[in-house]
XYZ file of C-alpha atoms in Angstrom:
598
model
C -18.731 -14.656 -4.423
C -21.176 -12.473 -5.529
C -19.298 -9.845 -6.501
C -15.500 -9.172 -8.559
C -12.213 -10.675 -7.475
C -9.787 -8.357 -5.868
C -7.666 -8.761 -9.014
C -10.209 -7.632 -11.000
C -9.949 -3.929 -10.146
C -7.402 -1.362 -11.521
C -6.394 1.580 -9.003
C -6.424 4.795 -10.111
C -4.699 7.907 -7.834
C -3.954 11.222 -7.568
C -1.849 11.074 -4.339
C -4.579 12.765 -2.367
C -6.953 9.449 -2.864
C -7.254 6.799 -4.807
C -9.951 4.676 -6.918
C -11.027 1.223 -7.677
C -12.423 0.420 -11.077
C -13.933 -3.123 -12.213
C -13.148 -5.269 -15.078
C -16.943 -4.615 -15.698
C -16.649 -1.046 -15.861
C -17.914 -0.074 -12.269
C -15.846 2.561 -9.719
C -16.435 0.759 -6.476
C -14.436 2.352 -4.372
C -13.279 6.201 -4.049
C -12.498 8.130 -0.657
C -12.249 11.469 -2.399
C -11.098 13.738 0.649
C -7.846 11.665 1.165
C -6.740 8.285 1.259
C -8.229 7.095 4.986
C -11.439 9.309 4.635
C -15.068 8.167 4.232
C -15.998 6.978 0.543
C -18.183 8.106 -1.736
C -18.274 4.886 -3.970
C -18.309 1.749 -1.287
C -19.380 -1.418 -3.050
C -16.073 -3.059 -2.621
C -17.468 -3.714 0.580
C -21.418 -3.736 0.332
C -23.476 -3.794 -2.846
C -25.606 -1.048 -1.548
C -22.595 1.504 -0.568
C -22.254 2.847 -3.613
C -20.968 2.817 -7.571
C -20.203 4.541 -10.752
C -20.770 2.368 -13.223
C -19.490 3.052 -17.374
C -20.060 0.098 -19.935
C -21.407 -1.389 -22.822
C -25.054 -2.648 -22.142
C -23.479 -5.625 -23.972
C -20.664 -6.153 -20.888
C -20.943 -9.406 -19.077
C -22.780 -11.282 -22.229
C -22.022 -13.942 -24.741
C -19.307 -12.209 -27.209
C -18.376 -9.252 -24.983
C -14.569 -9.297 -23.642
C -12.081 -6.696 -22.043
C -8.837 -5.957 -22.509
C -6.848 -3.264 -20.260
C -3.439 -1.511 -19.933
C -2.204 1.977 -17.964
C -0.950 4.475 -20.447
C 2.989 4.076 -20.121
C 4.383 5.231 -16.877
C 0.596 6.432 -15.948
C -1.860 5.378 -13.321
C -4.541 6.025 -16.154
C -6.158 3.042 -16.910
C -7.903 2.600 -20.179
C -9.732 0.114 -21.100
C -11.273 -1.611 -24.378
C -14.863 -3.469 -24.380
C -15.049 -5.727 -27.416
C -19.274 -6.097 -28.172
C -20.966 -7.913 -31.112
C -21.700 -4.006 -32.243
C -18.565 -2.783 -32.043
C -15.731 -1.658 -29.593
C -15.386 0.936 -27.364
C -12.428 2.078 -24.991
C -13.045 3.674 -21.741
C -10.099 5.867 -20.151
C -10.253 6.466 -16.233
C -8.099 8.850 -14.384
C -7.980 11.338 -11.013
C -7.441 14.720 -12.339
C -3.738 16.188 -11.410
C -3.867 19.887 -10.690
C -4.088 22.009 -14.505
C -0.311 22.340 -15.054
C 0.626 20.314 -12.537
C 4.626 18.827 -13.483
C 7.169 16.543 -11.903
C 7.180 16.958 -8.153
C 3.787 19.379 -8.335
C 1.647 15.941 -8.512
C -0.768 15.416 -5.872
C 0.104 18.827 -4.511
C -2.962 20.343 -4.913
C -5.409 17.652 -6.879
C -8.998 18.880 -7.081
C -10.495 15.159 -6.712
C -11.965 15.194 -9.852
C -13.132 11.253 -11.321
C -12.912 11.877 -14.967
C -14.270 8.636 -17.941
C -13.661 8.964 -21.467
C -15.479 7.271 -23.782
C -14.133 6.837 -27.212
C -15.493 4.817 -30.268
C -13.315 2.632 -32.098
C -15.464 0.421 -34.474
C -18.934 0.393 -34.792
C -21.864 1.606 -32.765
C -22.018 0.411 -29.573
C -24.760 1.273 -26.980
C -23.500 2.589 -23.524
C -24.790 2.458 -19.637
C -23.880 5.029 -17.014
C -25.037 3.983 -13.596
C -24.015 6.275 -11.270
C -24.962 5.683 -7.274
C -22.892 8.040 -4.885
C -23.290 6.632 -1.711
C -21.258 9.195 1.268
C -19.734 8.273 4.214
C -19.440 4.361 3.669
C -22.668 3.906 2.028
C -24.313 5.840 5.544
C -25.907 8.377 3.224
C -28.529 8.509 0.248
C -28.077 11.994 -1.545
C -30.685 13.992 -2.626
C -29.703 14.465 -6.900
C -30.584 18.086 -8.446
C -30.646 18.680 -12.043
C -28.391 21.717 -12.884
C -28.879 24.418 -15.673
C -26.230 23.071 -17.530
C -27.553 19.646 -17.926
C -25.337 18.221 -14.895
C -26.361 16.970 -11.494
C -25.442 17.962 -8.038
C -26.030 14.992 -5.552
C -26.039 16.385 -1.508
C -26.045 14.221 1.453
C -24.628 15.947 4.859
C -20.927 17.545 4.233
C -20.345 15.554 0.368
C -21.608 17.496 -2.345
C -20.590 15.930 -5.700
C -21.112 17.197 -8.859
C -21.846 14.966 -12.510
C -21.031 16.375 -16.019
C -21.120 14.732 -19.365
C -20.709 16.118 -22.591
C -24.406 16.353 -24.609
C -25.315 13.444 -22.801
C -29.309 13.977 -20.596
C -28.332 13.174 -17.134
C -31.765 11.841 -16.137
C -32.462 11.848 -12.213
C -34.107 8.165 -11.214
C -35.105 8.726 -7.792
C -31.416 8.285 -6.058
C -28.951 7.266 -8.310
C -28.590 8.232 -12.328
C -29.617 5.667 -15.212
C -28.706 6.442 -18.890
C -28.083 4.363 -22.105
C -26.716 6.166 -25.214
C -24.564 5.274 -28.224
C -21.227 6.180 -29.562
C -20.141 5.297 -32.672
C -16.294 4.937 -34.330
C -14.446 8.159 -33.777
C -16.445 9.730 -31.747
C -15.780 11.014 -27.881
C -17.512 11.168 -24.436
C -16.452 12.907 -21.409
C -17.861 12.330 -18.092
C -16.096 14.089 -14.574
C -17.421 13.491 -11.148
C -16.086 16.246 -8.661
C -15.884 16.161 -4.878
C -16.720 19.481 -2.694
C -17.787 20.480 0.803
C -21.154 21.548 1.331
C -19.453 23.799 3.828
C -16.193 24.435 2.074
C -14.340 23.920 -0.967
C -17.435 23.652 -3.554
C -16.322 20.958 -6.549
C -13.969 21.648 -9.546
C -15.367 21.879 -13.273
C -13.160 20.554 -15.494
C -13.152 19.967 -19.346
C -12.907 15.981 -19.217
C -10.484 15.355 -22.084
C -8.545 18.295 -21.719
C -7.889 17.067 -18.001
C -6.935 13.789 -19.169
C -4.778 14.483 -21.493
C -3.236 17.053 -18.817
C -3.402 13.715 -16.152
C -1.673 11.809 -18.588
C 1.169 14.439 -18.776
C 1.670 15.110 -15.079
C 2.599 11.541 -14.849
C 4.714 11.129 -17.155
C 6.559 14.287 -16.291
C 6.957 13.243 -13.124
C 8.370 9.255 -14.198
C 10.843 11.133 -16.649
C 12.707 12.454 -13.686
C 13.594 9.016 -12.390
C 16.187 6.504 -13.616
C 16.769 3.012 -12.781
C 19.576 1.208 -14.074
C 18.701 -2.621 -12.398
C 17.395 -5.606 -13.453
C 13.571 -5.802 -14.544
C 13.123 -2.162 -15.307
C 9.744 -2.922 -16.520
C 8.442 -4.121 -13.436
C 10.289 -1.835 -10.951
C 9.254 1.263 -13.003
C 5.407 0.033 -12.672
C 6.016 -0.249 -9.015
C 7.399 2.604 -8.259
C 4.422 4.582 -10.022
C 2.200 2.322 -8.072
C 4.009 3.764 -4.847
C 4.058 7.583 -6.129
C 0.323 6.411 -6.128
C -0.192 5.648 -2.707
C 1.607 8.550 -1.538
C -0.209 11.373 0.254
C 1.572 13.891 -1.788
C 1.041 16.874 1.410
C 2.925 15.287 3.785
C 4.930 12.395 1.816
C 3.427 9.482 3.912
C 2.979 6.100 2.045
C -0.351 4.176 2.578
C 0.149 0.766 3.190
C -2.750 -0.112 1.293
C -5.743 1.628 -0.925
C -8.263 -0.337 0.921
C -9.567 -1.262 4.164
C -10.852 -4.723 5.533
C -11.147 -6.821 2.587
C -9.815 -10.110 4.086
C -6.823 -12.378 4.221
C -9.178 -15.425 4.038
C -12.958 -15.079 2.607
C -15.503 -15.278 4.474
C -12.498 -14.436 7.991
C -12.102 -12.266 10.187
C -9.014 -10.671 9.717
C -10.037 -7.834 7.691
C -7.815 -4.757 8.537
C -7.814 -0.605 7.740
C -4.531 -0.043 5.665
C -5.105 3.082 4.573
C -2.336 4.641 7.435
C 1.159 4.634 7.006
C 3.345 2.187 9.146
C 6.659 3.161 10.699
C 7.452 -0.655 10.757
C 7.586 -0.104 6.797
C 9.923 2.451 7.028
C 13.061 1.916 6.002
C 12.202 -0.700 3.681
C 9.967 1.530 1.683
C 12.712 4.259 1.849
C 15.274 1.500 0.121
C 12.762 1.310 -2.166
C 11.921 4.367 -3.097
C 16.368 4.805 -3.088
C 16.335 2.121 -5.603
C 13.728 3.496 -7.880
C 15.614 6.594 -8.211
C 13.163 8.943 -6.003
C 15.648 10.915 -3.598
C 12.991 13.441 -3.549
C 10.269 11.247 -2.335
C 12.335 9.683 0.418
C 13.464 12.902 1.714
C 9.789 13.566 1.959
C 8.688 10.521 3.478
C 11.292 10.749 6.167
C 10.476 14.271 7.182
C 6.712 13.367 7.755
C 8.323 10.685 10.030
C 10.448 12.799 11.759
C 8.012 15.077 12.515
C 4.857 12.380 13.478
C 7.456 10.958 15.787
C 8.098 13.964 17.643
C 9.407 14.266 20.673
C 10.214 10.525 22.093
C 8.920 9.826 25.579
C 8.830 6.776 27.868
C 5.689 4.954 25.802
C 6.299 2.786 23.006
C 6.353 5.052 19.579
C 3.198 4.461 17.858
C 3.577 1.645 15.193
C 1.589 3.844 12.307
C 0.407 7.468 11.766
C -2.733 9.223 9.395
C -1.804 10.701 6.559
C -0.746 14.301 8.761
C 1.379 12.544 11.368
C -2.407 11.817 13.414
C -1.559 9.336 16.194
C -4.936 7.942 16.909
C -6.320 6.462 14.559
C -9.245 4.262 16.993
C -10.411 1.520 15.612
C -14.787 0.644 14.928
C -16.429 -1.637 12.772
C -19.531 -0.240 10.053
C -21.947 -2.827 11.491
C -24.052 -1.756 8.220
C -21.456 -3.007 5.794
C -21.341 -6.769 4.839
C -18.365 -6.827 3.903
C -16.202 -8.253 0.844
C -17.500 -11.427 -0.162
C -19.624 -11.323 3.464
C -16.416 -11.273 5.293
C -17.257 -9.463 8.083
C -16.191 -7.139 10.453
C -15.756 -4.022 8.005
C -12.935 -2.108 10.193
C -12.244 1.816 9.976
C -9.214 2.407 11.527
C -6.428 0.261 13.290
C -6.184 -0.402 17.284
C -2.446 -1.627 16.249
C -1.395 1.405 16.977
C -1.739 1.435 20.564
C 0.867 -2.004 20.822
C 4.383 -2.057 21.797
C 5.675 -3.382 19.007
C 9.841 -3.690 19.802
C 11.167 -3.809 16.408
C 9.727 0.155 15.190
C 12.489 2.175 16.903
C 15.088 -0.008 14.828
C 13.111 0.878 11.462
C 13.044 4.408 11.910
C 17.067 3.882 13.254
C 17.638 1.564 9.830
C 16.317 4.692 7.859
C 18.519 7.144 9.130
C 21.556 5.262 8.379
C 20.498 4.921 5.455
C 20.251 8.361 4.954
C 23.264 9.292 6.533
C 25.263 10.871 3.569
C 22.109 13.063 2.634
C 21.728 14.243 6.768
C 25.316 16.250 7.378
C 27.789 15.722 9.757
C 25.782 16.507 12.697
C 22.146 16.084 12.956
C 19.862 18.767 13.021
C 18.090 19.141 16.273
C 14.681 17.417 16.128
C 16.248 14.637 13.871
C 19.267 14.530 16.961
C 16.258 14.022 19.864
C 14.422 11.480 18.275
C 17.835 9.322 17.290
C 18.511 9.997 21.202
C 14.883 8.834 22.285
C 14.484 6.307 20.443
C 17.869 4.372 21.335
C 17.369 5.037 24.626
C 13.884 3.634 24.582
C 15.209 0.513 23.118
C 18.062 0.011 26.087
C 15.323 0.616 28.316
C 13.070 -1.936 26.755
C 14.492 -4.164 24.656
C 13.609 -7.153 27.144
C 9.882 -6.795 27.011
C 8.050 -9.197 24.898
C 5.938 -7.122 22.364
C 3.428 -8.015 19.861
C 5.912 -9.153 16.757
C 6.054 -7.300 13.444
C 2.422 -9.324 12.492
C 0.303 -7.348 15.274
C -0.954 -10.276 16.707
C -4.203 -9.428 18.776
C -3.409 -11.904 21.503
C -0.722 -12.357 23.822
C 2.715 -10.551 23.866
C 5.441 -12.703 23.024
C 9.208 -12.477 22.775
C 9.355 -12.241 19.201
C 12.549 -12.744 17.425
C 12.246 -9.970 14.423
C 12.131 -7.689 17.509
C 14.923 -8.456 19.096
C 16.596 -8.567 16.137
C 15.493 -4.877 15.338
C 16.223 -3.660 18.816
C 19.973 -5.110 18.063
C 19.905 -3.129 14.785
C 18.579 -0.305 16.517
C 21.982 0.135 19.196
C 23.563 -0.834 15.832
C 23.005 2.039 13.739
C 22.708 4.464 17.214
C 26.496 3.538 17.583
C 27.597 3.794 14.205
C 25.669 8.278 13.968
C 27.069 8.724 17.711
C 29.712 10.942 16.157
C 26.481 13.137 14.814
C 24.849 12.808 17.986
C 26.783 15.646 20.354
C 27.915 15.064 23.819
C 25.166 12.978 24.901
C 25.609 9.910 22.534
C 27.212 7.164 24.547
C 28.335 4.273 21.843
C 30.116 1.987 24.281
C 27.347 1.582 26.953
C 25.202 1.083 23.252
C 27.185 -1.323 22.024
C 27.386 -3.173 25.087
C 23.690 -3.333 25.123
C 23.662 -4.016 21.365
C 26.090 -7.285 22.220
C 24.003 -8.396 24.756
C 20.875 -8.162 22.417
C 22.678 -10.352 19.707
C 23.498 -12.896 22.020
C 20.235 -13.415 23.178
C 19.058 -13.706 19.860
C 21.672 -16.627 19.003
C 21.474 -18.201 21.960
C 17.187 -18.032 22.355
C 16.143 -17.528 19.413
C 17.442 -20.718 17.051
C 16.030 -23.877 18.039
C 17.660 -26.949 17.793
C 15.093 -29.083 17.477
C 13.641 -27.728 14.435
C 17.155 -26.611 12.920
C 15.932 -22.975 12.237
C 15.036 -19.510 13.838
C 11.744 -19.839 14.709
C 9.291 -16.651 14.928
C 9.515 -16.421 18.774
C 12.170 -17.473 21.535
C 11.349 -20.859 22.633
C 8.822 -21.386 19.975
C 8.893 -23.773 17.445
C 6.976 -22.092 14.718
C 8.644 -21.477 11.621
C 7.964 -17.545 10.847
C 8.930 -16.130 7.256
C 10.105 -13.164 9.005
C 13.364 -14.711 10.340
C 13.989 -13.573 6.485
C 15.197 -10.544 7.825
C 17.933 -11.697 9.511
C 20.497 -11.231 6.389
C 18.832 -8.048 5.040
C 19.212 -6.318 7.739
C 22.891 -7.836 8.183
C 22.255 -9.414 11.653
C 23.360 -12.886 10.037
C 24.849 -13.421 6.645
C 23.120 -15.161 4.223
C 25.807 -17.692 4.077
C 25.714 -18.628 7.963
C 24.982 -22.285 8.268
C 22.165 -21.611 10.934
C 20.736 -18.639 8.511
C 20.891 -21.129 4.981
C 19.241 -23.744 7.627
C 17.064 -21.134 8.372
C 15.990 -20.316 4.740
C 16.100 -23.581 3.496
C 13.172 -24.528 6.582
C 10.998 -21.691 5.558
C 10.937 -23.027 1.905
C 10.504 -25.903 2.728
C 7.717 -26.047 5.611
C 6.044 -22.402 4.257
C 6.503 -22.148 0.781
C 3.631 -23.588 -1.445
C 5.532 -24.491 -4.542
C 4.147 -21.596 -6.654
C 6.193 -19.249 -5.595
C 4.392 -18.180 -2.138
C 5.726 -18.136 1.062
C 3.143 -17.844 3.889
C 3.979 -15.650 7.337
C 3.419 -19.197 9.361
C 2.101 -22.390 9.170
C -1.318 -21.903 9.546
C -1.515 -18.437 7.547
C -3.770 -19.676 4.975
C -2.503 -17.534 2.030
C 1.076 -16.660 0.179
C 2.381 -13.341 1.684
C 3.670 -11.652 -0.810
C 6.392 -9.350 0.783
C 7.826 -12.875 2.193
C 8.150 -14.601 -0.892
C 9.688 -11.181 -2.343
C 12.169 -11.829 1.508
C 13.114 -15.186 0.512
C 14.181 -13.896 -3.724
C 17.341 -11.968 -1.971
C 18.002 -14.436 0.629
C 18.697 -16.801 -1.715
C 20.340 -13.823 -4.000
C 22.778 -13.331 -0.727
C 23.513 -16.700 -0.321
C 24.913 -17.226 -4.387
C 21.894 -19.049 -5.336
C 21.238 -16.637 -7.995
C 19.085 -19.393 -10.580
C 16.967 -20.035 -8.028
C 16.351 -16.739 -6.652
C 15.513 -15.850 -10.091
C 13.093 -18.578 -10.876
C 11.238 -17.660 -7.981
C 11.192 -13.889 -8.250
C 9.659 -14.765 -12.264
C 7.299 -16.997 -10.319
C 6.000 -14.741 -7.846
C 5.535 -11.860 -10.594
C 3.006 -14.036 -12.143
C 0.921 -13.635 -9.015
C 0.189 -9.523 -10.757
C -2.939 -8.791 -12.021
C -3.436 -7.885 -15.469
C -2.469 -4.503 -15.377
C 0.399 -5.617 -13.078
C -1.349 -4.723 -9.407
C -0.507 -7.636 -6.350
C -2.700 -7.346 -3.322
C -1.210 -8.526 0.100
C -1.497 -12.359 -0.176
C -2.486 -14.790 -2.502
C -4.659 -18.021 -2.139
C -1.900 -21.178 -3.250
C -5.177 -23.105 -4.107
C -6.786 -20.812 -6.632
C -4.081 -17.966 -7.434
C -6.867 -15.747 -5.991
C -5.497 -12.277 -4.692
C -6.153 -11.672 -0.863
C -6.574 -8.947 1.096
C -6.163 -4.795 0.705
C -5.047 -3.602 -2.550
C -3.179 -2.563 -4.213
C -0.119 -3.785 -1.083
C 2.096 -0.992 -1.141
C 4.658 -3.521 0.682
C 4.446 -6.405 -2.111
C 5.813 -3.692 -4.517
C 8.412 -2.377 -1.920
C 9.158 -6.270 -2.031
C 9.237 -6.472 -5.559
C 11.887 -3.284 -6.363
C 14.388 -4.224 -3.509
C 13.960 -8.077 -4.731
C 15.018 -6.771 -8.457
C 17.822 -4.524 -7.188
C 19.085 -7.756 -5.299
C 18.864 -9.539 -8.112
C 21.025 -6.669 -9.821
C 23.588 -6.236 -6.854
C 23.033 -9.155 -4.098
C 26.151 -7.109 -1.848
C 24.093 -3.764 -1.614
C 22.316 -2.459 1.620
């Protein structure tokens, strides 16, 4: 590869968007309007789509080396270059909102890039390359030189704007090229601000007053949440990493920063995860329940609520935009060459047009797990969709579907569906006392019954001594996981230890990675994070420990995990950061802490 590992980028937010910055010093990726919008900064995914780069001229040479940390409970990375001359540290961050505290974050963020430069020892020469590149590298801006010394770059609706303090901003054709020095004790600020060229016109903002405001919004807003579990550390770092991919207008959690950077280099299954997925639901609410952030999940479920609206005949859509936007059409940016020239480059998902059975019992789960927060009767909106979506699931519970993976071939009857369209009739029977006069729990729990039966009696084959991923397959699938944490099976059922003991043994790697099926080529991190409170739930708390210590050395440096992992090289794979690998990681710990809770 030609170009940084996925784990070499820290990911900076400011729940309206987020940011990718490099080891080396270069922003490579930045949708500044929200989170599934068109970048400004594309390299990730084409050398040509764009950069902002801030290092030592020295970086990448004989003697230079990097070390990196977020300030505590922060998504503000700073990082220190180490030169022959001298060392310098660099401090990223998305502006919050001036006076922005606690739940305020995100609310109103002016997407506002700020870089601080700050000499620690010595004098060390600099390099600012900046290259805006809008709407996925489409368009080359023209750059203006400002009164003040900044620049203005313009290309169709983007208009960005470039400050730094005392330092010439010289224009070189398309892009901005500047070396300068900093010695010990002395400080830089650079801020890059997004505006409309027929709207909102950029923010100006005071670089290290902002960042030192950034720096306070966060931890503000961490203050107000307390976890008491195991592995504090790590489950604090996750949940900021969640508040992070959080579109803080509506509450909706991205599944990922990133789109199409691929499961295997050089594949083809390169996906747009910047939506958020109703299939995630209710384990992302757990989450977000175990970190201590009530206020988030009350959130979260109310964007749900309402992007759900009113349930009709056709399948609910398995994931939303940011606003509750149900199509979200899938193309591919021909122009791009992708990550590591893994090609196609894909903006949007067409997953949202499957039938995908198992959805209606995640939104279903999430509601009874909200229960005690919702009153004694349901409010009406909240009471329809319960109604539609149970009913949906009686009607169609039968129907094979395309499995919690969004396979892009044939429909199957997979067995993580049934098993949600069981949990589904579950949890309608156990809120039919919330429901009013038109809940009917015994024709539910007939159908409910009759769901579970199928599942014993199709969906374990005897042959391979295990649940396999689809009835009358028999392909081990990670995802039979589920069965205990959603208490369809308990842990301790011979069939289910069979079960887990199988996917250990034919899809775990060794290292702590559990891949989705046999021929998945990478460790899925979410799974192996599955199989830690399996084996919690079925005593074997060493080993579930072991592995869940394992599996956290998969993090990056500054404690990031992308989707999957490459058991050959330890390589992270695909979008980042994986908003589900740290939903995996908190729910893992809080087994670990309490392997009876929900």
């Amino acid at each position: 590869m030609d170009q940084p590992a996925i784990s070499d980028y820290g990911f900076l937010s400011d729940c309206r968007s987020g940011a990718l910055v490099g080891r080396d010093g270069s922003i490579d990726w930045w949708c500044p309007d929200r989170f599934d919008g068109p970048s400004v900064f594309g390299r990730l995914l084409d050398p040509m789509a764009g950069h902002w780069r801030l290092a030592p001229v020295a970086a990448g040479l004989p003697g230079h080396r990097t070390e990196r940390a977020y300030v505590a409970d922060t998504l503000v990375l700073r990082t220190v270059h180490h030169t022959p001359e001298g060392s310098v540290a660099v401090t990223d961050a998305l502006a919050a909102e001036l006076g922005a505290r606690g739940h305020e974050l995100g609310m109103n963020s002016p997407a506002v890039l700020l870089r601080v430069v700050e000499g620690l020892t010595g004098r060390v020469r600099m390099s600012l390359d900046f290259c805006p590149r809008p709407e996925f590298g489409l368009l080359t801006p023209y750059l203006h030189t400002q009164a003040d010394g900044g620049l203005l770059a313009a290309a169709g609706p983007v208009v960005l704007t470039l400050r730094g303090d005392g330092v010439p901003l010289p224009v070189d054709r398309d892009r901005v090229r500047q070396d300068f020095e900093i010695t010990a004790g002395q400080m830089v600020g650079f801020d890059a601000a997004y505006g409309r060229e027929y709207g909102t016109a950029p923010v100006r903002l005071d670089p290290v007053a902002a960042l030192a405001e950034t720096v306070q919004a966060w931890q503000a807003y961490r203050e107000s949440h307390h976890y008491d579990g195991r592995y504090p550390d790590e489950v604090r770092h996750s949940a900021t990493v969640l508040t992070g991919l959080t579109y803080a207008r509506s509450g909706a959690v991205v599944a990922a920063l990133t789109t199409s950077l691929p499961e295997r280099i050089g594949g083809d299954r390169n996906y747009d995860y910047r939506y958020s997925w109703l299939r995630d639901f209710a384990m992302t609410l757990r989450a977000l329940w175990v970190a201590a952030c009530p206020s988030e999940a009350s959130r979260l479920f109310a964007w749900a609520a309402r992007s759900i609206g009113r349930v009709g005949p056709e399948p609910v859509p398995v994931l939303f935009g940011l606003e509750g936007e149900r199509d979200v059409s899938e193309y591919e940016c021909a122009h791009l060459r992708g990550y590591a020239d893994s090609l196609p480059v894909r903006i949007g998902n067409g997953a949202w047009r499957q039938r995908q059975l198992d959805v209606p019992g995640e939104v279903l789960s999430a509601v009874s797990l909200l229960r005690d927060h919702l009153g004694e009767t349901l409010d009406g909106e909240l009471r329809e969709m319960v109604l539609g979506l149970t009913e949906q699931v009686a009607a169609t519970w039968h129907l094979p579907d395309r499995g919690i993976w969004e396979t892009r071939d044939a429909d199957r009857h997979y067995l993580t569906s049934k098993v949600f369209c069981c949990v589904a009739m579950d949890r309608a029977v156990a809120l039919a006392p919330r429901l009013g006069d038109r809940a009917d729990p015994r024709r539910w729990a007939a159908i409910r019954d009759e769901i579970r039966a199928a599942v014993l009696r199709e969906g374990w084959n005897e042959r391979v001594g295990a649940y396999t991923g689809a009835f009358g397959s028999p392909e081990l699938d990670a995802s039979a996981l589920l069965l205990p944490l959603v208490r369809f099976l308990p842990a301790t059922d011979p069939r289910m230890r069979a079960t887990i003991e199988a996917v250990e043994r034919g899809l775990g790697s060794g290292n702590g990675l559990v891949r989705r099926w046999d021929t998945d080529p990478a460790g899925f991190l979410l799974c192996s994070f599955w199989l830690v409170e399996c084996l919690a739930m079925a005593g074997e708390r060493g080993r579930a420990e072991a592995l869940f210590e394992r599996v956290l050395g998969h993090a990056n440096d500054v404690g990031l995990f992308s989707e999957q992992i490459d058991p050959r090289t330890g390589a992270q794979l695909g979008n980042t950061p994986q908003a589900l690998s740290h939903i995996g990681l908190i729910n893992a710990a809080w087994r670990l802490t309490d392997p009876t809770t929900d």
